[in-house]
Amino acid sequence: MALIVQKFGGTSVANLGKIKAVAQRVLSKHQQGHHVVVVLSAMAGETDRLIDLANQIQNIPAPRELDMLLASGEQVSVALLAMAIKKMGTDAISLTGNQVKIHTDGMHTRARILSIDHELIETHLDQGRVVVVAGFQGVAASGDITTLGRGGSDTTAVALAAALKADRCDIFTDVEGVYTTDPHICASARKIDRISYDEMLELASLGAKVLDIRSVTIAKRHKVPVQVRSTFTDTAGTWIVEEEKAMELNPVSGVTYNRNEARITVSKLPDMPGVASRLLSPIAKAGIVVDMILQNTRDGNLTDLTFTVLKTDYQRAMGIVEKNAQEIGAAGVSGSENICKVSIVGVGMRNHPGVAITMFDALAQEGINIQMISTSEIKISCVIEEKYTELAVRTLHDAFNLT
Ligand code: ADP
Ligand code: ASP
Ligand code: MG
């Protein structure tokens, strides 16, 4: 008998028919004698609908109230699933993050899980119930409801699996696993059977939204075996596991894209110690996260500095930089919201020389200009014009024989 955490995303519980199908799937595991804890997202589109309602009242709604509102989406889906399971003759109970005691910090709309009480869930499991937990939500020390940020139900599931010492965590979604790239924009994308925690961390952080990055961090830290698989088929999915020798055979495992960033360039800054810090620290103080940073020394005593921020922070960041750059004595500030970061990821990159050149050549042959480059041990990212996103992803997918 195993303890299994099963997470179902929004499209898997989009309507009552799908909720009944999920109930059946959960019951088949329960009837095999396993303990099953289910984590659900809100019904597809519901979180977006609630955010839209809030925005109709205020552009930037109070974060505490937004969390109160958004957490209701998951409360609906867990109650409906528990009812569906009970109707099929098995006892089930739905629980909110607050009831389970998923303790988080107080950062509303992007809270971090600090600890999870496992006693209540274990008591219900021992009494033969299926436990259905609302994903994406927790409770702060103040007693206020918090949410974990978009896509956060994956994190709830893996954190629960770690806290309960579950044998595994199955993430059920609308694709059959983790693919070499987003199957919805590249028809020749291929399902990966096994991928290392580190590669999955890079893929998730570079835009593959199939898993929330924090869920992968927790899985890696607590060695939770995670499987991503389809809600709608019985096909084996993708296992996220520790790195294995065979994984190094291919230089590249996957291609990702991220259209959520914008670029800001400050030109002809004085090239002397402290300038980068003076320019970027007001941005950090405003709570704006900077991703890629590139600095280029010009002839003479001048330098250009380019960096990226989330598109949602672009206007605010621009305002701060324009004011600040003038004080520092820069020649000008420019920027673009029409950019995309395409990346290739693979642990095999470490021992395969020439991977970057293959990437740059492939983009050049399609006439795609590279605006920024950044690399780490197992990834290379290029910022390009947004309109080339699909073309770049498909081109790189072909160039590294991922089909
Ligand atoms: P859920 O609602 O189940 O959490 P998400 O929409 O968050 O599902 O994540 C699944 C989606 O992730 C897929 O429909 C797919 O378009 C997208 N995706 C992006 N990159 C990848 C990838 N490399 N492999 C699989 N899916 C990917
Ligand atoms: N319902 C939340 C969202 O849409 C959390 C999740 O689905 O993981 O982002
Ligand atoms: Mg998701």
PDB file of N, CA and C in Angstrom, residues 100-153:
ATOM      1  N   VAL A 100      -6.004  22.488   6.651  1.00  0.00           N
ATOM      2  CA  VAL A 100      -4.855  21.567   6.704  1.00  0.00           C
ATOM      3  C   VAL A 100      -3.753  22.167   7.582  1.00  0.00           C
ATOM      4  N   LYS A 101      -3.698  23.474   7.603  1.00  0.00           N
ATOM      5  CA  LYS A 101      -2.626  24.272   8.205  1.00  0.00           C
ATOM      6  C   LYS A 101      -1.386  24.231   7.303  1.00  0.00           C
ATOM      7  N   ILE A 102      -1.600  24.763   6.098  1.00  0.00           N
ATOM      8  CA  ILE A 102      -0.474  25.008   5.193  1.00  0.00           C
ATOM      9  C   ILE A 102       0.005  26.413   5.553  1.00  0.00           C
ATOM     10  N   HIS A 103       1.003  26.476   6.436  1.00  0.00           N
ATOM     11  CA  HIS A 103       1.477  27.776   6.935  1.00  0.00           C
ATOM     12  C   HIS A 103       2.361  28.436   5.888  1.00  0.00           C
ATOM     13  N   THR A 104       2.090  29.717   5.619  1.00  0.00           N
ATOM     14  CA  THR A 104       2.919  30.457   4.657  1.00  0.00           C
ATOM     15  C   THR A 104       3.420  31.745   5.304  1.00  0.00           C
ATOM     16  N   ASP A 105       4.318  32.438   4.592  1.00  0.00           N
ATOM     17  CA  ASP A 105       4.669  33.786   5.044  1.00  0.00           C
ATOM     18  C   ASP A 105       3.508  34.725   4.678  1.00  0.00           C
ATOM     19  N   GLY A 106       3.657  35.990   4.931  1.00  0.00           N
ATOM     20  CA  GLY A 106       2.535  36.918   4.743  1.00  0.00           C
ATOM     21  C   GLY A 106       2.552  37.653   3.408  1.00  0.00           C
ATOM     22  N   MET A 107       3.377  37.201   2.451  1.00  0.00           N
ATOM     23  CA  MET A 107       3.470  37.870   1.140  1.00  0.00           C
ATOM     24  C   MET A 107       2.250  37.530   0.293  1.00  0.00           C
ATOM     25  N   HIS A 108       1.186  38.313   0.451  1.00  0.00           N
ATOM     26  CA  HIS A 108      -0.044  38.015  -0.284  1.00  0.00           C
ATOM     27  C   HIS A 108       0.205  37.960  -1.786  1.00  0.00           C
ATOM     28  N   THR A 109      -0.499  37.055  -2.442  1.00  0.00           N
ATOM     29  CA  THR A 109      -0.468  36.755  -3.895  1.00  0.00           C
ATOM     30  C   THR A 109       0.812  36.054  -4.369  1.00  0.00           C
ATOM     31  N   ARG A 110       1.816  35.951  -3.519  1.00  0.00           N
ATOM     32  CA  ARG A 110       3.010  35.151  -3.881  1.00  0.00           C
ATOM     33  C   ARG A 110       3.654  34.576  -2.621  1.00  0.00           C
ATOM     34  N   ALA A 111       2.802  34.023  -1.741  1.00  0.00           N
ATOM     35  CA  ALA A 111       3.308  33.539  -0.449  1.00  0.00           C
ATOM     36  C   ALA A 111       4.147  32.271  -0.622  1.00  0.00           C
ATOM     37  N   ARG A 112       5.047  32.067   0.335  1.00  0.00           N
ATOM     38  CA  ARG A 112       5.881  30.853   0.322  1.00  0.00           C
ATOM     39  C   ARG A 112       5.434  29.932   1.442  1.00  0.00           C
ATOM     40  N   ILE A 113       5.403  28.641   1.160  1.00  0.00           N
ATOM     41  CA  ILE A 113       5.006  27.673   2.188  1.00  0.00           C
ATOM     42  C   ILE A 113       6.153  27.534   3.193  1.00  0.00           C
ATOM     43  N   LEU A 114       5.810  27.656   4.492  1.00  0.00           N
ATOM     44  CA  LEU A 114       6.826  27.510   5.537  1.00  0.00           C
ATOM     45  C   LEU A 114       6.761  26.117   6.154  1.00  0.00           C
ATOM     46  N   SER A 115       5.542  25.635   6.402  1.00  0.00           N
ATOM     47  CA  SER A 115       5.395  24.284   6.970  1.00  0.00           C
ATOM     48  C   SER A 115       3.977  23.791   6.731  1.00  0.00           C
ATOM     49  N   ILE A 116       3.821  22.477   6.835  1.00  0.00           N
ATOM     50  CA  ILE A 116       2.494  21.874   6.641  1.00  0.00           C
ATOM     51  C   ILE A 116       2.253  20.873   7.775  1.00  0.00           C
ATOM     52  N   ASP A 117       1.080  20.961   8.424  1.00  0.00           N
ATOM     53  CA  ASP A 117       0.731  19.966   9.447  1.00  0.00           C
ATOM     54  C   ASP A 117       0.205  18.725   8.743  1.00  0.00           C
ATOM     55  N   HIS A 118       0.715  17.564   9.135  1.00  0.00           N
ATOM     56  CA  HIS A 118       0.239  16.370   8.423  1.00  0.00           C
ATOM     57  C   HIS A 118      -0.781  15.566   9.218  1.00  0.00           C
ATOM     58  N   GLU A 119      -0.969  15.931  10.521  1.00  0.00           N
ATOM     59  CA  GLU A 119      -1.820  15.082  11.386  1.00  0.00           C
ATOM     60  C   GLU A 119      -3.250  14.962  10.866  1.00  0.00           C
ATOM     61  N   LEU A 120      -3.877  16.085  10.533  1.00  0.00           N
ATOM     62  CA  LEU A 120      -5.294  16.050  10.154  1.00  0.00           C
ATOM     63  C   LEU A 120      -5.497  15.146   8.928  1.00  0.00           C
ATOM     64  N   ILE A 121      -4.639  15.337   7.933  1.00  0.00           N
ATOM     65  CA  ILE A 121      -4.764  14.525   6.711  1.00  0.00           C
ATOM     66  C   ILE A 121      -4.577  13.047   7.059  1.00  0.00           C
ATOM     67  N   GLU A 122      -3.572  12.756   7.889  1.00  0.00           N
ATOM     68  CA  GLU A 122      -3.303  11.342   8.227  1.00  0.00           C
ATOM     69  C   GLU A 122      -4.479  10.722   8.972  1.00  0.00           C
ATOM     70  N   THR A 123      -5.111  11.499   9.846  1.00  0.00           N
ATOM     71  CA  THR A 123      -6.275  10.974  10.580  1.00  0.00           C
ATOM     72  C   THR A 123      -7.381  10.579   9.599  1.00  0.00           C
ATOM     73  N   HIS A 124      -7.659  11.466   8.641  1.00  0.00           N
ATOM     74  CA  HIS A 124      -8.715  11.145   7.662  1.00  0.00           C
ATOM     75  C   HIS A 124      -8.325   9.942   6.806  1.00  0.00           C
ATOM     76  N   LEU A 125      -7.056   9.876   6.414  1.00  0.00           N
ATOM     77  CA  LEU A 125      -6.619   8.729   5.592  1.00  0.00           C
ATOM     78  C   LEU A 125      -6.791   7.430   6.372  1.00  0.00           C
ATOM     79  N   ASP A 126      -6.398   7.469   7.669  1.00  0.00           N
ATOM     80  CA  ASP A 126      -6.515   6.256   8.496  1.00  0.00           C
ATOM     81  C   ASP A 126      -7.965   5.810   8.625  1.00  0.00           C
ATOM     82  N   GLN A 127      -8.874   6.789   8.505  1.00  0.00           N
ATOM     83  CA  GLN A 127     -10.296   6.433   8.597  1.00  0.00           C
ATOM     84  C   GLN A 127     -10.874   6.039   7.232  1.00  0.00           C
ATOM     85  N   GLY A 128      -9.989   5.844   6.263  1.00  0.00           N
ATOM     86  CA  GLY A 128     -10.428   5.311   4.968  1.00  0.00           C
ATOM     87  C   GLY A 128     -10.942   6.351   3.990  1.00  0.00           C
ATOM     88  N   ARG A 129     -10.725   7.633   4.299  1.00  0.00           N
ATOM     89  CA  ARG A 129     -11.242   8.669   3.402  1.00  0.00           C
ATOM     90  C   ARG A 129     -10.226   9.063   2.328  1.00  0.00           C
ATOM     91  N   VAL A 130     -10.765   9.540   1.220  1.00  0.00           N
ATOM     92  CA  VAL A 130      -9.937  10.242   0.248  1.00  0.00           C
ATOM     93  C   VAL A 130      -9.910  11.697   0.712  1.00  0.00           C
ATOM     94  N   VAL A 131      -8.712  12.281   0.801  1.00  0.00           N
ATOM     95  CA  VAL A 131      -8.607  13.673   1.264  1.00  0.00           C
ATOM     96  C   VAL A 131      -8.376  14.579   0.053  1.00  0.00           C
ATOM     97  N   VAL A 132      -9.210  15.586  -0.084  1.00  0.00           N
ATOM     98  CA  VAL A 132      -9.125  16.481  -1.244  1.00  0.00           C
ATOM     99  C   VAL A 132      -8.744  17.878  -0.751  1.00  0.00           C
ATOM    100  N   VAL A 133      -7.544  18.328  -1.110  1.00  0.00           N
ATOM    101  CA  VAL A 133      -7.013  19.583  -0.563  1.00  0.00           C
ATOM    102  C   VAL A 133      -7.042  20.685  -1.633  1.00  0.00           C
ATOM    103  N   ALA A 134      -7.445  21.871  -1.236  1.00  0.00           N
ATOM    104  CA  ALA A 134      -7.437  23.021  -2.142  1.00  0.00           C
ATOM    105  C   ALA A 134      -5.991  23.437  -2.414  1.00  0.00           C
ATOM    106  N   GLY A 135      -5.601  23.454  -3.696  1.00  0.00           N
ATOM    107  CA  GLY A 135      -4.253  23.880  -4.056  1.00  0.00           C
ATOM    108  C   GLY A 135      -4.133  25.388  -3.980  1.00  0.00           C
ATOM    109  N   PHE A 136      -2.882  25.902  -4.098  1.00  0.00           N
ATOM    110  CA  PHE A 136      -2.634  27.328  -4.378  1.00  0.00           C
ATOM    111  C   PHE A 136      -2.855  28.223  -3.163  1.00  0.00           C
ATOM    112  N   GLN A 137      -3.307  27.660  -2.005  1.00  0.00           N
ATOM    113  CA  GLN A 137      -3.638  28.544  -0.876  1.00  0.00           C
ATOM    114  C   GLN A 137      -3.032  28.057   0.431  1.00  0.00           C
ATOM    115  N   GLY A 138      -2.869  29.013   1.351  1.00  0.00           N
ATOM    116  CA  GLY A 138      -2.354  28.680   2.666  1.00  0.00           C
ATOM    117  C   GLY A 138      -2.863  29.695   3.663  1.00  0.00           C
ATOM    118  N   VAL A 139      -2.233  29.705   4.845  1.00  0.00           N
ATOM    119  CA  VAL A 139      -2.654  30.669   5.854  1.00  0.00           C
ATOM    120  C   VAL A 139      -1.407  31.298   6.485  1.00  0.00           C
ATOM    121  N   ALA A 140      -1.464  32.621   6.643  1.00  0.00           N
ATOM    122  CA  ALA A 140      -0.328  33.336   7.240  1.00  0.00           C
ATOM    123  C   ALA A 140      -0.458  33.312   8.762  1.00  0.00           C
ATOM    124  N   ALA A 141       0.619  33.704   9.452  1.00  0.00           N
ATOM    125  CA  ALA A 141       0.598  33.719  10.920  1.00  0.00           C
ATOM    126  C   ALA A 141      -0.531  34.614  11.436  1.00  0.00           C
ATOM    127  N   SER A 142      -0.891  35.635  10.662  1.00  0.00           N
ATOM    128  CA  SER A 142      -1.973  36.550  11.053  1.00  0.00           C
ATOM    129  C   SER A 142      -3.339  35.885  10.992  1.00  0.00           C
ATOM    130  N   GLY A 143      -3.411  34.690  10.389  1.00  0.00           N
ATOM    131  CA  GLY A 143      -4.700  34.023  10.196  1.00  0.00           C
ATOM    132  C   GLY A 143      -5.324  34.346   8.846  1.00  0.00           C
ATOM    133  N   ASP A 144      -4.711  35.262   8.101  1.00  0.00           N
ATOM    134  CA  ASP A 144      -5.252  35.621   6.786  1.00  0.00           C
ATOM    135  C   ASP A 144      -4.955  34.543   5.751  1.00  0.00           C
ATOM    136  N   ILE A 145      -5.894  34.406   4.800  1.00  0.00           N
ATOM    137  CA  ILE A 145      -5.687  33.468   3.688  1.00  0.00           C
ATOM    138  C   ILE A 145      -4.655  34.055   2.736  1.00  0.00           C
ATOM    139  N   THR A 146      -3.741  33.200   2.276  1.00  0.00           N
ATOM    140  CA  THR A 146      -2.737  33.645   1.295  1.00  0.00           C
ATOM    141  C   THR A 146      -2.840  32.763   0.053  1.00  0.00           C
ATOM    142  N   THR A 147      -2.317  33.248  -1.080  1.00  0.00           N
ATOM    143  CA  THR A 147      -2.173  32.365  -2.244  1.00  0.00           C
ATOM    144  C   THR A 147      -0.705  32.372  -2.683  1.00  0.00           C
ATOM    145  N   LEU A 148      -0.337  31.324  -3.444  1.00  0.00           N
ATOM    146  CA  LEU A 148       1.079  31.055  -3.706  1.00  0.00           C
ATOM    147  C   LEU A 148       1.589  31.624  -5.023  1.00  0.00           C
ATOM    148  N   GLY A 149       0.737  32.316  -5.783  1.00  0.00           N
ATOM    149  CA  GLY A 149       1.162  32.779  -7.112  1.00  0.00           C
ATOM    150  C   GLY A 149       0.608  31.835  -8.165  1.00  0.00           C
ATOM    151  N   ARG A 150       0.458  32.354  -9.410  1.00  0.00           N
ATOM    152  CA  ARG A 150      -0.171  31.576 -10.474  1.00  0.00           C
ATOM    153  C   ARG A 150       0.549  30.242 -10.673  1.00  0.00           C
ATOM    154  N   GLY A 151      -0.233  29.223 -10.892  1.00  0.00           N
ATOM    155  CA  GLY A 151       0.331  27.884 -11.088  1.00  0.00           C
ATOM    156  C   GLY A 151       0.719  27.217  -9.783  1.00  0.00           C
ATOM    157  N   GLY A 152       0.352  27.821  -8.647  1.00  0.00           N
ATOM    158  CA  GLY A 152       0.842  27.370  -7.338  1.00  0.00           C
ATOM    159  C   GLY A 152       0.301  26.045  -6.836  1.00  0.00           C
ATOM    160  N   SER A 153      -0.709  25.487  -7.498  1.00  0.00           N
ATOM    161  CA  SER A 153      -1.231  24.199  -7.018  1.00  0.00           C
ATOM    162  C   SER A 153      -0.202  23.072  -7.154  1.00  0.00           C
TER     163      SER A 153
END
